[in-house]
Amino acid sequence: MRIYRLQNSLVALFFFAVVIIYCTGPIVIVAANSADVRQFSQQHERHGFKNNVLVNNLVNHQNKIKQNNEQGEKSRFKGEAPISQETRYSPTWASIDSRPIPQWYDEAKIGIFLHWGVFSVPSYVGAWFWYYWKGPNPRQDVVDFMKKNYRPDFTYADFASMFTAEFYNPDHWADIFKASGAQYVVLTTKHHEGFCNWPTNHSFNWNAMDVGPKRDLVGDLAVAVRKQGLRFGTYHSLFEWFHPLYLQDVANNFTTQDFVIAKTMPELYELVNTYKPDIVWSDGCAGPDYYWNSTEFLAWLYNDSPVKDYVVTNDRWCSDCLCKHGGYFTCDDHYNPKTLQARKFEDPTTVDKKAWEFRRDLQLSDVHTMEDITTLIAQVVSCGGNLLINVGPTKEGIIVPIFEERLRQMGQWLSVNGEAIYASKPWTYQNDTITPDV
């Protein structure tokens, strides 16, 4: 029986070879390597077979793949366009929401989030320290903390001069982020406290050039991370807790826009035109979309800004926008749906389980283990999302060793398992119904 099968196989092989010889000439094995394929095509052209459609199509296909890869590398390192600009977007949510997510972001999967500002000086309870202290419903533990540790007439603005950043080395930060396996970095340019980490023209004496660090924290990091081949994003809070113009607009039930016109929008345009961010990460969106002029800004961002071809945005553009409008969805902090999502999403989460900024009373048990982080990566990416993992630098500009260790451990894991993460697509099923958390 085996001899009979072998004879049949040989006959079939011989018949196939005769057909190939009759149709195309000498038998040639088409290699997967594009150089070999091109040489094969050139040989056939010399023999008069210039219309070999199969081979030419294969060459064209592999050339196209090569061009796409080259274009992707160019767009990653130089910010060139992966999105066609044949479509112009109107300032409506229907139009804004129709813009596809740039491919680079979908394939990146992992980003680094940095919460850094004046709140890094008290470094206690969280980035909302000022609001917890002086907001409409003060937290007693924060009030007691201030009474115990600071003079009676101490104000939040007094913290700014203590935000020194004397050990801030953006190149060292960028080295950590590169080693982490992350593909993009998002820095808080302005949190809800209103302090700007760049030398803005729209916040006199409440920015990092005029007080505290006396340097451009945003620009220095943008240069450093891009030297490492990473994308750079800017977090920006639309509102400010205690800005008098915003409070007046709120009192007027958002029928006036003095804060938006004088502060928020000028800052956003300045950030985009100055630093050309790959991501505009909006937050602090309390108020309706017509108050913030969100769709007008996004239409400009997508149509006419210097980053129109590759910029990515999120969904925090108005009170009613989360999980509904904008670019990718974040929905809420620590958003991990654990089910396949119809629209691209991002899980902004923290290495410190309790806070976004650095806390001086951080305990080892407060820090996510590497097993926690790999679980998050698997859960989020398998459902079609990106993981934006946050660490808080100190007021001196240091990423503390335990945070650095976690990021470098994540990079070691991704160096082995990255092929299953980067540029991956969700599978039909995301969960093992028998084994929990798998």
Short mmCIF file of C-alpha atoms in Angstrom, two decimals:
data_model
loop_
_atom_site.label_atom_id
_atom_site.label_comp_id
_atom_site.label_asym_id
_atom_site.label_seq_id
_atom_site.Cartn_x
_atom_site.Cartn_y
_atom_site.Cartn_z
CA MET A 1 0.00 0.00 0.00
CA ARG A 2 2.83 2.40 0.87
CA ILE A 3 4.63 1.66 -2.43
CA TYR A 4 1.39 2.26 -4.34
CA ARG A 5 0.87 5.62 -2.63
CA LEU A 6 4.47 6.60 -3.29
CA GLN A 7 4.11 5.73 -6.97
CA ASN A 8 0.91 7.75 -7.23
CA SER A 9 2.61 10.70 -5.54
CA LEU A 10 5.53 10.53 -7.95
CA VAL A 11 3.20 10.36 -10.92
CA ALA A 12 1.27 13.37 -9.66
CA LEU A 13 4.48 15.32 -9.06
CA PHE A 14 5.75 14.46 -12.54
CA PHE A 15 2.44 15.52 -14.10
CA PHE A 16 2.53 18.84 -12.19
CA ALA A 17 6.11 19.48 -13.35
CA VAL A 18 5.17 18.83 -17.00
CA VAL A 19 2.31 21.31 -16.74
CA ILE A 20 4.57 23.98 -15.24
CA ILE A 21 7.24 23.42 -17.91
CA TYR A 22 4.63 23.57 -20.66
CA CYS A 23 3.08 26.77 -19.33
CA THR A 24 6.06 28.84 -18.19
CA GLY A 25 9.32 27.21 -19.14
CA PRO A 26 11.89 26.03 -16.58
CA ILE A 27 10.61 25.02 -13.15
CA VAL A 28 11.29 27.80 -10.63
CA ILE A 29 10.56 27.82 -6.93
CA VAL A 30 9.18 31.22 -5.92
CA ALA A 31 10.91 32.35 -2.74
CA ALA A 32 9.27 34.36 -0.02
CA ASN A 33 12.20 36.78 0.04
CA SER A 34 11.35 39.90 -1.98
CA ALA A 35 14.86 40.11 -3.48
CA ASP A 36 14.59 36.53 -4.73
CA VAL A 37 11.14 37.20 -6.12
CA ARG A 38 12.39 40.30 -7.94
CA GLN A 39 15.33 38.32 -9.40
CA PHE A 40 12.89 35.64 -10.52
CA SER A 41 10.74 38.24 -12.29
CA GLN A 42 13.77 39.82 -13.97
CA GLN A 43 14.93 36.42 -15.24
CA HIS A 44 11.54 35.80 -16.77
CA GLU A 45 11.56 39.24 -18.39
CA ARG A 46 14.83 38.35 -20.11
CA HIS A 47 13.16 35.19 -21.36
CA GLY A 48 10.24 37.14 -22.74
CA PHE A 49 7.76 36.49 -19.91
CA LYS A 50 7.09 40.08 -18.94
CA ASN A 51 3.39 39.42 -18.40
CA ASN A 52 3.77 36.80 -15.72
CA VAL A 53 0.83 38.11 -13.70
CA LEU A 54 1.30 35.84 -10.69
CA VAL A 55 4.91 36.84 -10.09
CA ASN A 56 4.40 40.51 -10.83
CA ASN A 57 1.48 40.63 -8.42
CA LEU A 58 3.60 38.98 -5.75
CA VAL A 59 6.42 41.47 -6.31
CA ASN A 60 3.99 44.39 -6.19
CA HIS A 61 2.41 43.05 -3.03
CA GLN A 62 5.73 42.67 -1.23
CA ASN A 63 6.89 46.08 -2.46
CA LYS A 64 3.69 47.55 -1.06
CA ILE A 65 4.30 45.87 2.30
CA LYS A 66 7.85 47.22 2.33
CA GLN A 67 6.63 50.72 1.48
CA ASN A 68 4.00 50.54 4.22
CA ASN A 69 6.60 49.42 6.74
CA GLU A 70 8.96 52.20 5.68
CA GLN A 71 6.14 54.73 5.87
CA GLY A 72 5.21 53.42 9.30
CA GLU A 73 8.79 53.83 10.50
CA LYS A 74 8.89 57.37 9.07
CA SER A 75 5.60 58.25 10.69
CA ARG A 76 6.76 56.82 14.02
CA PHE A 77 10.00 58.78 14.13
CA LYS A 78 9.09 61.88 12.11
CA GLY A 79 5.37 62.14 12.68
CA GLU A 80 4.36 61.87 9.02
CA ALA A 81 0.86 61.06 7.89
CA PRO A 82 -0.72 57.62 8.14
CA ILE A 83 -4.19 59.12 7.59
CA SER A 84 -5.48 60.40 4.27
CA GLN A 85 -6.59 64.03 4.32
CA GLU A 86 -9.14 63.66 1.55
CA THR A 87 -11.86 64.02 4.21
CA ARG A 88 -12.46 67.24 6.07
CA TYR A 89 -14.28 67.07 9.37
CA SER A 90 -17.04 69.44 10.34
CA PRO A 91 -17.52 70.66 13.95
CA THR A 92 -20.23 68.09 14.74
CA TRP A 93 -19.92 64.94 16.79
CA ALA A 94 -21.19 62.82 13.90
CA SER A 95 -18.29 64.03 11.77
CA ILE A 96 -15.64 64.10 14.53
CA ASP A 97 -16.56 60.57 15.65
CA SER A 98 -16.20 59.24 12.10
CA ARG A 99 -12.45 59.89 11.97
CA PRO A 100 -10.53 56.61 12.14
CA ILE A 101 -8.00 56.04 14.91
CA PRO A 102 -4.49 56.43 13.46
CA GLN A 103 -2.86 53.06 12.95
CA TRP A 104 0.23 53.87 15.00
CA TYR A 105 -1.88 54.27 18.14
CA ASP A 106 -3.85 51.07 17.66
CA GLU A 107 -0.63 49.11 17.23
CA ALA A 108 1.27 50.76 20.11
CA LYS A 109 -0.76 49.10 22.92
CA ILE A 110 1.35 50.41 25.81
CA GLY A 111 1.91 53.99 26.98
CA ILE A 112 3.36 55.78 30.01
CA PHE A 113 1.34 58.39 31.93
CA LEU A 114 3.04 61.02 34.13
CA HIS A 115 1.24 63.09 36.78
CA TRP A 116 3.60 65.87 37.79
CA GLY A 117 2.88 69.34 39.11
CA VAL A 118 2.64 71.51 42.21
CA PHE A 119 0.67 68.69 43.86
CA SER A 120 3.95 66.73 43.82
CA VAL A 121 5.22 69.02 46.60
CA PRO A 122 2.84 68.02 49.42
CA SER A 123 2.78 64.56 47.78
CA TYR A 124 0.00 63.48 50.05
CA VAL A 125 -3.37 61.79 49.30
CA GLY A 126 -3.33 62.56 45.57
CA ALA A 127 -3.26 65.06 42.74
CA TRP A 128 -6.54 66.50 44.04
CA PHE A 129 -4.81 67.72 47.21
CA TRP A 130 -5.78 71.39 46.76
CA TYR A 131 -9.43 70.52 46.16
CA TYR A 132 -9.48 68.20 49.17
CA TRP A 133 -8.04 71.05 51.26
CA LYS A 134 -9.97 74.08 49.97
CA GLY A 135 -12.88 72.65 48.02
CA PRO A 136 -16.55 72.89 49.02
CA ASN A 137 -16.28 69.71 51.11
CA PRO A 138 -12.79 69.63 52.63
CA ARG A 139 -11.34 66.32 53.80
CA GLN A 140 -10.52 66.46 57.47
CA ASP A 141 -7.33 64.43 57.11
CA VAL A 142 -5.97 66.96 54.61
CA VAL A 143 -7.02 69.93 56.72
CA ASP A 144 -5.29 68.37 59.74
CA PHE A 145 -2.18 67.61 57.67
CA MET A 146 -1.84 71.28 56.73
CA LYS A 147 -2.44 72.51 60.28
CA LYS A 148 0.18 70.17 61.63
CA ASN A 149 2.91 70.78 59.05
CA TYR A 150 2.56 74.32 57.70
CA ARG A 151 2.14 77.84 59.07
CA PRO A 152 -1.43 79.17 59.46
CA ASP A 153 -1.27 81.62 56.54
CA PHE A 154 0.25 79.08 54.12
CA THR A 155 -1.48 78.99 50.71
CA TYR A 156 -1.40 76.42 47.94
CA ALA A 157 0.48 78.90 45.75
CA ASP A 158 3.32 78.77 48.28
CA PHE A 159 3.99 75.19 47.23
CA ALA A 160 4.99 76.33 43.72
CA SER A 161 8.42 77.64 44.71
CA MET A 162 9.11 74.23 46.28
CA PHE A 163 8.43 72.47 42.99
CA THR A 164 12.11 72.59 42.11
CA ALA A 165 12.77 69.68 39.71
CA GLU A 166 16.51 70.06 40.35
CA PHE A 167 17.17 66.38 39.54
CA TYR A 168 14.94 66.32 36.46
CA ASN A 169 16.84 64.52 33.69
CA PRO A 170 14.47 63.99 30.77
CA ASP A 171 16.99 61.83 28.91
CA HIS A 172 17.12 59.45 31.87
CA TRP A 173 13.33 59.37 32.02
CA ALA A 174 13.18 58.63 28.31
CA ASP A 175 15.67 55.79 28.76
CA ILE A 176 13.39 54.25 31.40
CA PHE A 177 10.34 54.62 29.15
CA LYS A 178 12.15 53.08 26.20
CA ALA A 179 13.25 50.16 28.38
CA SER A 180 9.66 49.71 29.58
CA GLY A 181 8.49 48.67 26.12
CA ALA A 182 6.00 51.54 25.99
CA GLN A 183 5.46 53.19 22.62
CA TYR A 184 4.21 56.59 23.77
CA VAL A 185 4.42 58.94 26.75
CA VAL A 186 1.75 61.35 28.02
CA LEU A 187 2.78 64.16 30.41
CA THR A 188 0.49 66.37 32.45
CA THR A 189 1.02 69.82 30.97
CA LYS A 190 -1.68 71.27 33.25
CA HIS A 191 -3.77 69.51 35.87
CA HIS A 192 -6.92 70.87 37.54
CA GLU A 193 -4.80 73.12 39.77
CA GLY A 194 -4.05 75.24 36.68
CA PHE A 195 -0.24 75.21 36.98
CA CYS A 196 1.31 74.94 33.52
CA ASN A 197 4.46 72.88 33.02
CA TRP A 198 5.49 74.94 30.00
CA PRO A 199 6.27 78.68 29.53
CA THR A 200 2.76 79.60 28.43
CA ASN A 201 1.64 83.07 27.45
CA HIS A 202 -1.71 82.50 29.14
CA SER A 203 -0.86 81.84 32.79
CA PHE A 204 1.32 84.58 34.24
CA ASN A 205 3.42 83.55 37.25
CA TRP A 206 1.66 80.17 37.50
CA ASN A 207 3.87 78.17 35.16
CA ALA A 208 7.12 76.23 35.38
CA MET A 209 9.23 78.93 33.72
CA ASP A 210 8.15 81.77 36.01
CA VAL A 211 8.14 79.92 39.33
CA GLY A 212 9.56 76.66 40.66
CA PRO A 213 11.61 74.70 38.12
CA LYS A 214 12.32 77.78 35.92
CA ARG A 215 12.42 75.60 32.81
CA ASP A 216 10.21 74.16 30.09
CA LEU A 217 9.35 70.75 31.54
CA VAL A 218 7.11 69.83 28.59
CA GLY A 219 9.48 70.77 25.79
CA ASP A 220 12.49 69.09 27.39
CA LEU A 221 10.64 65.78 27.75
CA ALA A 222 9.15 65.98 24.26
CA VAL A 223 12.66 66.20 22.78
CA ALA A 224 14.01 63.40 24.97
CA VAL A 225 11.29 60.81 24.30
CA ARG A 226 11.30 61.50 20.56
CA LYS A 227 15.05 60.91 20.49
CA GLN A 228 14.21 57.42 21.77
CA GLY A 229 11.72 56.89 18.93
CA LEU A 230 8.67 57.21 21.18
CA ARG A 231 5.51 59.23 20.61
CA PHE A 232 4.78 62.20 22.86
CA GLY A 233 1.39 63.25 24.21
CA THR A 234 0.11 66.17 26.25
CA TYR A 235 -2.45 65.81 29.04
CA HIS A 236 -4.40 69.05 29.52
CA SER A 237 -7.21 69.83 31.93
CA LEU A 238 -9.96 71.98 30.44
CA PHE A 239 -11.18 73.34 33.76
CA GLU A 240 -9.40 74.71 36.82
CA TRP A 241 -10.95 74.24 40.24
CA PHE A 242 -10.48 77.77 41.56
CA HIS A 243 -9.98 79.99 38.52
CA PRO A 244 -12.32 82.98 39.00
CA LEU A 245 -13.34 83.09 35.34
CA TYR A 246 -14.33 79.43 35.38
CA LEU A 247 -16.22 79.81 38.64
CA GLN A 248 -18.06 82.79 37.18
CA ASP A 249 -18.99 80.80 34.06
CA VAL A 250 -20.29 77.99 36.28
CA ALA A 251 -22.31 80.51 38.29
CA ASN A 252 -23.78 81.74 34.99
CA ASN A 253 -24.83 78.16 34.19
CA PHE A 254 -22.25 78.01 31.37
CA THR A 255 -24.04 80.74 29.41
CA THR A 256 -20.79 82.74 29.38
CA GLN A 257 -17.43 81.49 28.05
CA ASP A 258 -14.94 83.92 29.51
CA PHE A 259 -12.69 81.17 30.89
CA VAL A 260 -12.75 79.17 27.66
CA ILE A 261 -11.97 82.18 25.48
CA ALA A 262 -9.29 83.67 27.72
CA LYS A 263 -7.62 80.52 29.09
CA THR A 264 -8.54 77.01 27.95
CA MET A 265 -8.59 77.32 24.18
CA PRO A 266 -5.54 79.61 23.89
CA GLU A 267 -3.58 77.05 25.92
CA LEU A 268 -4.68 74.14 23.74
CA TYR A 269 -3.79 75.90 20.49
CA GLU A 270 -0.46 76.95 22.01
CA LEU A 271 0.36 73.39 23.08
CA VAL A 272 -0.45 71.91 19.68
CA ASN A 273 1.39 74.54 17.66
CA THR A 274 4.44 74.56 19.94
CA TYR A 275 5.00 70.89 20.78
CA LYS A 276 3.07 69.11 18.00
CA PRO A 277 1.84 66.31 20.27
CA ASP A 278 0.94 62.89 18.93
CA ILE A 279 -1.83 62.68 21.56
CA VAL A 280 -4.01 65.43 22.98
CA TRP A 281 -5.26 63.86 26.22
CA SER A 282 -8.11 66.03 27.48
CA ASP A 283 -9.52 65.94 31.01
CA GLY A 284 -11.39 68.16 33.47
CA CYS A 285 -14.36 68.45 31.16
CA ALA A 286 -17.12 69.53 33.57
CA GLY A 287 -19.48 71.52 31.37
CA PRO A 288 -21.42 71.04 28.10
CA ASP A 289 -19.64 70.70 24.77
CA TYR A 290 -20.97 74.04 23.47
CA TYR A 291 -19.34 75.74 26.47
CA TRP A 292 -15.92 74.26 25.75
CA ASN A 293 -16.13 74.73 21.95
CA SER A 294 -14.92 71.15 21.79
CA THR A 295 -16.07 70.27 18.28
CA GLU A 296 -14.62 73.50 16.86
CA PHE A 297 -11.23 72.72 18.35
CA LEU A 298 -11.28 69.08 17.24
CA ALA A 299 -12.30 70.02 13.68
CA TRP A 300 -9.30 72.36 13.54
CA LEU A 301 -7.08 69.68 15.10
CA TYR A 302 -8.11 67.09 12.48
CA ASN A 303 -8.24 69.43 9.47
CA ASP A 304 -5.70 72.21 9.75
CA SER A 305 -3.37 71.72 12.72
CA PRO A 306 0.30 70.76 12.26
CA VAL A 307 -0.53 67.30 13.67
CA LYS A 308 -3.73 66.69 11.69
CA ASP A 309 -2.46 63.56 9.97
CA TYR A 310 -1.43 61.53 13.00
CA VAL A 311 -2.81 63.07 16.19
CA VAL A 312 -4.98 61.01 18.53
CA THR A 313 -7.48 62.30 21.08
CA ASN A 314 -9.66 60.80 23.79
CA ASP A 315 -13.27 61.30 24.87
CA ARG A 316 -13.01 63.84 27.70
CA TRP A 317 -14.28 66.93 25.89
CA CYS A 318 -17.51 67.64 27.80
CA SER A 319 -19.57 66.30 30.68
CA ASP A 320 -21.63 64.12 28.37
CA CYS A 321 -18.79 63.04 26.05
CA LEU A 322 -17.18 60.20 28.00
CA CYS A 323 -17.71 56.86 26.29
CA LYS A 324 -19.70 58.64 23.56
CA HIS A 325 -17.69 61.17 21.56
CA GLY A 326 -14.18 62.10 20.54
CA GLY A 327 -11.34 59.78 19.58
CA TYR A 328 -10.68 56.63 21.58
CA PHE A 329 -12.73 56.05 24.74
CA THR A 330 -11.42 56.20 28.30
CA CYS A 331 -14.87 56.31 29.96
CA ASP A 332 -13.41 56.51 33.46
CA ASP A 333 -10.11 56.15 35.30
CA HIS A 334 -8.93 52.54 35.47
CA TYR A 335 -11.34 51.61 32.67
CA ASN A 336 -10.95 47.86 32.11
CA PRO A 337 -14.20 46.48 30.60
CA LYS A 338 -12.87 42.89 30.29
CA THR A 339 -15.10 42.37 27.26
CA LEU A 340 -14.46 43.09 23.58
CA GLN A 341 -15.29 46.71 22.75
CA ALA A 342 -16.71 48.05 19.50
CA ARG A 343 -14.56 51.19 19.67
CA LYS A 344 -10.91 51.64 20.52
CA PHE A 345 -10.39 52.33 24.23
CA GLU A 346 -7.60 53.06 26.67
CA ASP A 347 -7.24 52.05 30.30
CA PRO A 348 -5.51 54.87 32.21
CA THR A 349 -4.26 53.22 35.37
CA THR A 350 -1.57 53.56 38.01
CA VAL A 351 1.41 51.65 39.34
CA ASP A 352 0.52 53.05 42.77
CA LYS A 353 -2.86 51.53 43.61
CA LYS A 354 -3.97 54.63 45.55
CA ALA A 355 -2.80 57.72 43.68
CA TRP A 356 -1.71 59.28 40.40
CA GLU A 357 1.05 61.44 41.84
CA PHE A 358 4.01 60.41 43.98
CA ARG A 359 3.08 59.98 47.66
CA ARG A 360 5.68 60.30 50.37
CA ASP A 361 3.80 57.75 52.48
CA LEU A 362 3.84 55.13 49.72
CA GLN A 363 4.05 51.56 51.03
CA LEU A 364 5.41 48.58 49.12
CA SER A 365 2.01 46.89 49.37
CA ASP A 366 0.50 49.89 47.55
CA VAL A 367 2.50 49.12 44.42
CA HIS A 368 1.15 46.78 41.76
CA THR A 369 3.22 43.64 41.35
CA MET A 370 4.58 42.59 37.98
CA GLU A 371 1.95 39.84 37.93
CA ASP A 372 -0.73 42.52 38.36
CA ILE A 373 0.68 44.51 35.46
CA THR A 374 0.96 41.57 33.06
CA THR A 375 -2.61 40.62 33.93
CA LEU A 376 -3.76 44.14 33.08
CA ILE A 377 -1.87 44.09 29.79
CA ALA A 378 -3.45 40.78 28.79
CA GLN A 379 -6.96 41.85 29.80
CA VAL A 380 -6.87 45.26 28.14
CA VAL A 381 -5.10 44.32 24.91
CA SER A 382 -7.20 41.17 24.38
CA CYS A 383 -10.32 43.35 24.44
CA GLY A 384 -8.94 45.78 21.87
CA GLY A 385 -7.57 48.47 24.18
CA ASN A 386 -4.33 50.22 25.07
CA LEU A 387 -2.87 50.39 28.58
CA LEU A 388 -1.67 53.81 29.77
CA ILE A 389 0.22 53.10 32.96
CA ASN A 390 1.01 55.98 35.28
CA VAL A 391 3.94 56.80 37.56
CA GLY A 392 4.28 60.00 39.57
CA PRO A 393 7.69 61.72 39.70
CA THR A 394 8.82 63.53 42.85
CA LYS A 395 8.94 67.31 43.16
CA GLU A 396 12.71 67.05 42.59
CA GLY A 397 12.17 65.30 39.26
CA ILE A 398 12.97 61.70 40.21
CA ILE A 399 11.11 58.56 39.19
CA VAL A 400 11.57 56.57 42.38
CA PRO A 401 13.33 53.19 42.14
CA ILE A 402 10.24 51.05 42.80
CA PHE A 403 8.42 52.69 39.86
CA GLU A 404 11.48 52.43 37.65
CA GLU A 405 11.85 48.76 38.56
CA ARG A 406 8.25 48.01 37.59
CA LEU A 407 8.63 49.77 34.25
CA ARG A 408 11.87 47.97 33.43
CA GLN A 409 10.32 44.64 34.47
CA MET A 410 7.43 45.37 32.14
CA GLY A 411 9.93 45.95 29.36
CA GLN A 412 11.65 42.66 30.05
CA TRP A 413 8.32 40.86 29.84
CA LEU A 414 7.41 42.65 26.61
CA SER A 415 10.80 41.83 25.10
CA VAL A 416 9.79 38.17 25.30
CA ASN A 417 6.02 38.45 24.77
CA GLY A 418 5.72 41.64 22.73
CA GLU A 419 4.95 39.77 19.52
CA ALA A 420 1.62 38.78 21.07
CA ILE A 421 0.94 42.38 22.19
CA TYR A 422 2.10 45.00 19.68
CA ALA A 423 -0.08 45.38 16.57
CA SER A 424 -2.21 42.45 17.73
CA LYS A 425 -5.91 42.12 16.96
CA PRO A 426 -8.58 40.85 19.38
CA TRP A 427 -9.47 37.17 19.08
CA THR A 428 -13.03 35.86 18.93
CA TYR A 429 -13.05 35.12 22.65
CA GLN A 430 -11.38 37.14 25.40
CA ASN A 431 -12.10 35.03 28.48
CA ASP A 432 -11.82 31.45 29.65
CA THR A 433 -15.27 30.75 31.06
CA ILE A 434 -13.94 27.88 33.17
CA THR A 435 -10.85 29.49 34.70
CA PRO A 436 -11.51 32.86 36.41
CA ASP A 437 -9.46 35.90 35.31
CA VAL A 438 -8.02 34.14 32.26
#
